[in-house]
Coordinates of C-alpha atoms and ligand atoms in Angstrom, one line a residue:
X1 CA 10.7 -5.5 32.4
X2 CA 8.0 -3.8 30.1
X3 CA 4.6 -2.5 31.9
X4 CA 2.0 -1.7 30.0
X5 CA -0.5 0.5 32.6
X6 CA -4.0 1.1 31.8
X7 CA -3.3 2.2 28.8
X8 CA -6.8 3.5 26.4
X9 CA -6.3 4.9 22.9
X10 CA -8.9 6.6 20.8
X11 CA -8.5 8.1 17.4
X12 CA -10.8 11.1 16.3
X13 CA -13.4 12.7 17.9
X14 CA -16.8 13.3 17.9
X15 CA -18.7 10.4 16.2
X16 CA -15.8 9.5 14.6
X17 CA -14.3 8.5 17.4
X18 CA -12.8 5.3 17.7
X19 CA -11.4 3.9 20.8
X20 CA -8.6 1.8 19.5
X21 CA -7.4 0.1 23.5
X22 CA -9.3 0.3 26.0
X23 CA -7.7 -0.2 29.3
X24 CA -5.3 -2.3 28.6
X25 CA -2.4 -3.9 30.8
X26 CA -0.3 -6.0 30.7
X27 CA 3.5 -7.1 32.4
X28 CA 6.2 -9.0 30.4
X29 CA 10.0 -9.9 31.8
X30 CA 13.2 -10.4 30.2
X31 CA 14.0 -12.9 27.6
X32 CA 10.3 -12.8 27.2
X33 CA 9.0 -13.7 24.0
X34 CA 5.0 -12.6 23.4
X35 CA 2.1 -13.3 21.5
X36 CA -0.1 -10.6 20.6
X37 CA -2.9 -11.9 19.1
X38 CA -6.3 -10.5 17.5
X39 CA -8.9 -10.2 15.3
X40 CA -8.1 -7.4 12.3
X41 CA -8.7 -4.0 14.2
X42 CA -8.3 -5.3 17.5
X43 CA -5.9 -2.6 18.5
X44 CA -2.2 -4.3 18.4
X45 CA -0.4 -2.2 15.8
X46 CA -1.8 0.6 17.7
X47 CA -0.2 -1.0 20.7
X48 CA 3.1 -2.0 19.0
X49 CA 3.4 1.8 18.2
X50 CA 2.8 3.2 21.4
X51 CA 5.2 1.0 22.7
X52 CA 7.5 2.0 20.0
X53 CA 6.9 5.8 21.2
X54 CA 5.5 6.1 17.8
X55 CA 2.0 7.1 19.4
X56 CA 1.2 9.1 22.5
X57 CA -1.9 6.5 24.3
X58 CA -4.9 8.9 25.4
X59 CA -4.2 7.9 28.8
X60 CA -2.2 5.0 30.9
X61 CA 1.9 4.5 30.9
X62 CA 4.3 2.1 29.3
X63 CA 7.1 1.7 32.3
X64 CA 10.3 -0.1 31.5
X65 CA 12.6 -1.3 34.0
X66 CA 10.5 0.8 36.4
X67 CA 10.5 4.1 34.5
X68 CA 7.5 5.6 33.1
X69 CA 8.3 6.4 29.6
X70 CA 8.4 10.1 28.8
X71 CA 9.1 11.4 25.3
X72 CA 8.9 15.1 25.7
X73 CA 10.0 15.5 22.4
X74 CA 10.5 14.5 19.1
X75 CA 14.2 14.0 19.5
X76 CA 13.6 12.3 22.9
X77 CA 11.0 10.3 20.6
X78 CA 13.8 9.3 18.1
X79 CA 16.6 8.7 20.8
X80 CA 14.2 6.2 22.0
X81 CA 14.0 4.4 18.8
X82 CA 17.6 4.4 18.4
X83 CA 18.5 2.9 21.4
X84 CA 16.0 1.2 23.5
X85 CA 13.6 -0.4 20.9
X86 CA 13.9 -2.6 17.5
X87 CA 10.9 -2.8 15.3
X88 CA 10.0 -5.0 12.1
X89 CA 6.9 -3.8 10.7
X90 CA 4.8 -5.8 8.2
X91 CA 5.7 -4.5 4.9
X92 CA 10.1 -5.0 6.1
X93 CA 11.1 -1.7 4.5
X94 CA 14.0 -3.5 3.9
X95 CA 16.1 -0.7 1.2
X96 CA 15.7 -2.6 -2.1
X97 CA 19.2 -1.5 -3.8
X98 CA 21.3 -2.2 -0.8
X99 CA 22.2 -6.0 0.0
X100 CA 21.6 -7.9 2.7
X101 CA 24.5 -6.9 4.9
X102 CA 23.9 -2.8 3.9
X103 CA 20.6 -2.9 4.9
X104 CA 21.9 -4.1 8.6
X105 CA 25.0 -1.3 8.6
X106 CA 22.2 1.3 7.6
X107 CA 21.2 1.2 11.7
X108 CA 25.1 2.9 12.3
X109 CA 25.3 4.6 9.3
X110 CA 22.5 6.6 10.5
X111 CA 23.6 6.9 13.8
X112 CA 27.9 7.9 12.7
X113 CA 30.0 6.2 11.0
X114 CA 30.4 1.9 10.4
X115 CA 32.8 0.5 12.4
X116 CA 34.9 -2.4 11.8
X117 CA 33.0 -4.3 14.8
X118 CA 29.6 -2.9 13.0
X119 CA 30.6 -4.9 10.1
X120 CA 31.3 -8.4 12.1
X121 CA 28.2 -8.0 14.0
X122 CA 26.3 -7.7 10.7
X123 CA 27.5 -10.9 9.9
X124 CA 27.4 -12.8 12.7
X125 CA 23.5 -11.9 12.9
X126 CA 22.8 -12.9 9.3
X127 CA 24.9 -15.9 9.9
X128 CA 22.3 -16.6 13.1
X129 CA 19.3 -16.1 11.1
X130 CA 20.4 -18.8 8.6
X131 CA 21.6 -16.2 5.8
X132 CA 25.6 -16.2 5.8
X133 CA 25.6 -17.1 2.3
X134 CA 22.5 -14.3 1.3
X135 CA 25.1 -11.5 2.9
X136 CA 25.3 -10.2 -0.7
X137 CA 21.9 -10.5 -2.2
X138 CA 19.7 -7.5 -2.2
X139 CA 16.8 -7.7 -1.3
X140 CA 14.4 -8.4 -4.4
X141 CA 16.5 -12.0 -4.7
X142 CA 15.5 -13.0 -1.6
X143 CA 12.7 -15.2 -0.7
X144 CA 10.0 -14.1 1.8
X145 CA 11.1 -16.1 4.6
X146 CA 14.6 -14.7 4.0
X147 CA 13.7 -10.9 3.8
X148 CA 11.7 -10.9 6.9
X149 CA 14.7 -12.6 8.7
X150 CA 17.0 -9.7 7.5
X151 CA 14.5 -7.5 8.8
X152 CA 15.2 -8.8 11.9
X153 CA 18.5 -9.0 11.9
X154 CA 18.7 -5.3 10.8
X155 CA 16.3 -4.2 14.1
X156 CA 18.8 -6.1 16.5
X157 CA 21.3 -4.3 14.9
X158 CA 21.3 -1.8 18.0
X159 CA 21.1 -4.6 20.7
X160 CA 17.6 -3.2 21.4
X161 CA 16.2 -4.0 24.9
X162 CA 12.8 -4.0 23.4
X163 CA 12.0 -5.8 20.3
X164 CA 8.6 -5.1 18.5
X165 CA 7.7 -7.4 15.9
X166 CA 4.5 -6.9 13.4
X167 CA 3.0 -9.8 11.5
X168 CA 6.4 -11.4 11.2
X169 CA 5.1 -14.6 9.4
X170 CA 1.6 -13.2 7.9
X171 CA 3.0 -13.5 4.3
X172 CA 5.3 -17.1 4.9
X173 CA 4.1 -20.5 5.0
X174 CA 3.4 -22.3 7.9
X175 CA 6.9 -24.0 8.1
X176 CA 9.1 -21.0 7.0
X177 CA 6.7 -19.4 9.8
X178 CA 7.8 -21.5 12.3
X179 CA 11.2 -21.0 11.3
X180 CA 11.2 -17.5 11.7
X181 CA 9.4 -17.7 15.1
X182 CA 11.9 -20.0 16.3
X183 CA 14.8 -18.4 15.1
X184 CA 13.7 -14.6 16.8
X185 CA 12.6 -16.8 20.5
X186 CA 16.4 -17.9 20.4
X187 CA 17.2 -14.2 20.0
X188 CA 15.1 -13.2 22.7
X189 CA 16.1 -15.6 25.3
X190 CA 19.7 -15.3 24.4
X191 CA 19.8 -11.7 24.8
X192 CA 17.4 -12.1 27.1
X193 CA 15.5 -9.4 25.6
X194 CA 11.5 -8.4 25.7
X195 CA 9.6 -8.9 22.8
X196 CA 6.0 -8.9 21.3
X197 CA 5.4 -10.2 17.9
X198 CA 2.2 -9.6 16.9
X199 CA 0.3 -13.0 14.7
X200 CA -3.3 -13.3 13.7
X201 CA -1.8 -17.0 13.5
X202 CA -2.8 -18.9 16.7
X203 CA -0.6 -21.8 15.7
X204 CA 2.5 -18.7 15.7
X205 CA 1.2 -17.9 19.2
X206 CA 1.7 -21.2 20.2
X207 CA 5.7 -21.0 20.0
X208 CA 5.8 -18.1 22.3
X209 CA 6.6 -18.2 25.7
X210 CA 3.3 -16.2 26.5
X211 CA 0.3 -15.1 24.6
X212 CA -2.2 -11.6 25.2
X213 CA -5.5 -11.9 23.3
X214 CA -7.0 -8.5 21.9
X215 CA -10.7 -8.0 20.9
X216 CA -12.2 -4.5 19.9
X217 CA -9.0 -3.0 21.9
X218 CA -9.4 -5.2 25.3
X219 CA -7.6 -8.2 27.0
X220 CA -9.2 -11.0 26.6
X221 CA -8.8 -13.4 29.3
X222 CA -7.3 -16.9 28.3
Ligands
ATP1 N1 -4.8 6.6 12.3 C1 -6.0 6.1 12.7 N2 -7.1 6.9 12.7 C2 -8.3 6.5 13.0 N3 -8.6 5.2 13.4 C3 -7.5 4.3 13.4 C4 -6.2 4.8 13.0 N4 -5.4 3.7 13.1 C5 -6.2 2.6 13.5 N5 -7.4 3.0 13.7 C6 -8.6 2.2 14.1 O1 -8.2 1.7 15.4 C7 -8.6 0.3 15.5 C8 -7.4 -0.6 15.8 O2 -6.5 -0.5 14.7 P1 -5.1 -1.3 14.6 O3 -4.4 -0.9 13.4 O4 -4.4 -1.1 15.9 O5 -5.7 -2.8 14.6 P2 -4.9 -4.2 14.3 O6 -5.3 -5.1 15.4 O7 -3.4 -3.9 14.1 O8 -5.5 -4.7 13.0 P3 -4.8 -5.6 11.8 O9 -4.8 -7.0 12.3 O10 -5.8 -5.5 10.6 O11 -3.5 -5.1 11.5 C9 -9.3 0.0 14.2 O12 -10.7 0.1 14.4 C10 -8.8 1.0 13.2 O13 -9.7 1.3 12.3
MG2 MG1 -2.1 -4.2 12.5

C-alpha cells in the first residue's frame, strides 16, 4: 500500500517561488494500477519523483506498507531505487549500443554479477511484453511502441514493489498506446504491484483501474 500524506512541494524562493503540489494525498493498494493525469505543469513528474525518492517534498510523507519513507542518505536514496521502486521516464534511456535483452541485464550488472536465472527472467519479460523475437535488436531498430515496452521490462527487472511510469504512451499512437497500457495493467495485477503511470491522455486514463486528476499541483476531485 502506497500513502501519499499531505504532501506540498515548492521550488525556489522568494518570488520565484513556485509551489509545484500543494497538499496533496492520495492512497493506492496492491495490484493497483493509477492514472495520474494533468495539465503540462500540474505537478506529476514532481510527484513521480518524490515518490521515486528522487526529491525531498517541502512537507508531507510517502508511507508504504505503513512505513514513512526516510532516505537519510544518498545511499539510503539509491538502495531505494534499487530495490523497492521501478521507473520509466519519458525520454526511456534505454542504452542505444546494447540490445534489447542487455539493456534488461544492465539492472544486475549494476547491482553484481548476471546470473543464469537473470538471463531467463530477461527473457521471459521481453517474451510478456510481446518482444521475444526483438531480444537482439538494439534499441535504434526498434519501433516506438517497442522501445517503451523494453523500458518497461528493464524497470521490472528488480521485481519492484512500486512501479512509476512517466508518459508511457505520449509519443505512440492511440492503438500501440493501448497496447502498452494493457500490457503493464497485466503486470501490475499479476504481480500485484502498485503503480502510477502518469498520461495527459484521458482515453489512457480510462484503462486504469483508478484515476487522480492534478491542476496547478492539487487533486482535483472527480
Ligand atoms: N527544478 C525545478 N525548478 C523550479 N521549478 C520547477 C522545477 N521542476 C518543475 N518546476 C515547476 O513545477 C511545476 C510542476 O512541474 P512538473 O514537471 O511536475 O509538471 P508536469 O505535470 O509533470 O508537467 P508536464 O505534463 O509538462 O510534464 C511547474 O510549474 C514547473 O515549472
Ligand atoms: Mg512531467
Amino acid at each position: 500500500m502506497l500513502a501519499i500524506n499531505d504532501i506540498t512541494k515548492t521550488y525556489g524562493s522568494g518570488r520565484t517561488q513556485v509551489t509545484a503540489l500543494d497538499q496533496v494525498s492520495f492512497r493506492l493498494g496492491e495490484g493497483k494500477l493509477l492514472a495520474m493525469i494533468g495539465p503540462s505543469g500540474s505537478g506529476k513528474t514532481t510527484l513521480v519523483s518524490i515518490i521515486a525518492g528522487l526529491l525531498t517534498p517541502t512537507s508531507g510523507e510517502v508511507i508504504i506498507d505503513g512505513h514513512p519513507l526516510h532516505l537519510r542518505s544518498s545511499a539510503d536514496a539509491a538502495r531505494y531505487r534499487r530495490e523497492t521502486v521501478g521507473i520509466v521516464f519519458q525520454e526511456h534511456h534505454l542504452v542505444p549500443y546494447l540490445t534489447a535483452r542487455d539493456n534488461l541485464l544492465l539492472v544486475p550488472h549494476l547491482s553484481g554479477r548476471i546470473t543464469r536465472e537473470d538471463r531467463t527472467r530477461a527473457d521471459d519479460l521481453l517474451e510478456s511484453f510481446g518482444l521475444a523475437d526483438r531480444v537482439s535488436h538494439r534499441p535504434a531498430l526498434l519501433s516506438g511502441g517497442e522501445r517503451q515496452r523494453v523500458a518497461i521490462a528493464r524497470a521490472l527487472m528488480n521485481t519492484p514493489t512500486i512501479m512509476l511510469v512517466d508518459e508511457p504512451t505520449a509519443s505512440l499512437d492511440t492503438e500501440r498506446g493501448f497496447q502498452v497500457v494493457e500490457m503493464l495493467k497485466d503486470q501490475v495485477h499479476e504481480r500485484g504491484m502498485t503503480c502510477v503511470m502518469v498520461t495527459h491522455d484521458m482515453r489512457m486514463a480510462e484503462h486504469a483501474d483508478e484515476r487522480l486528476m492534478l491542476r496547478d499541483g492539487r487533486v482535483v476531485a472527480g
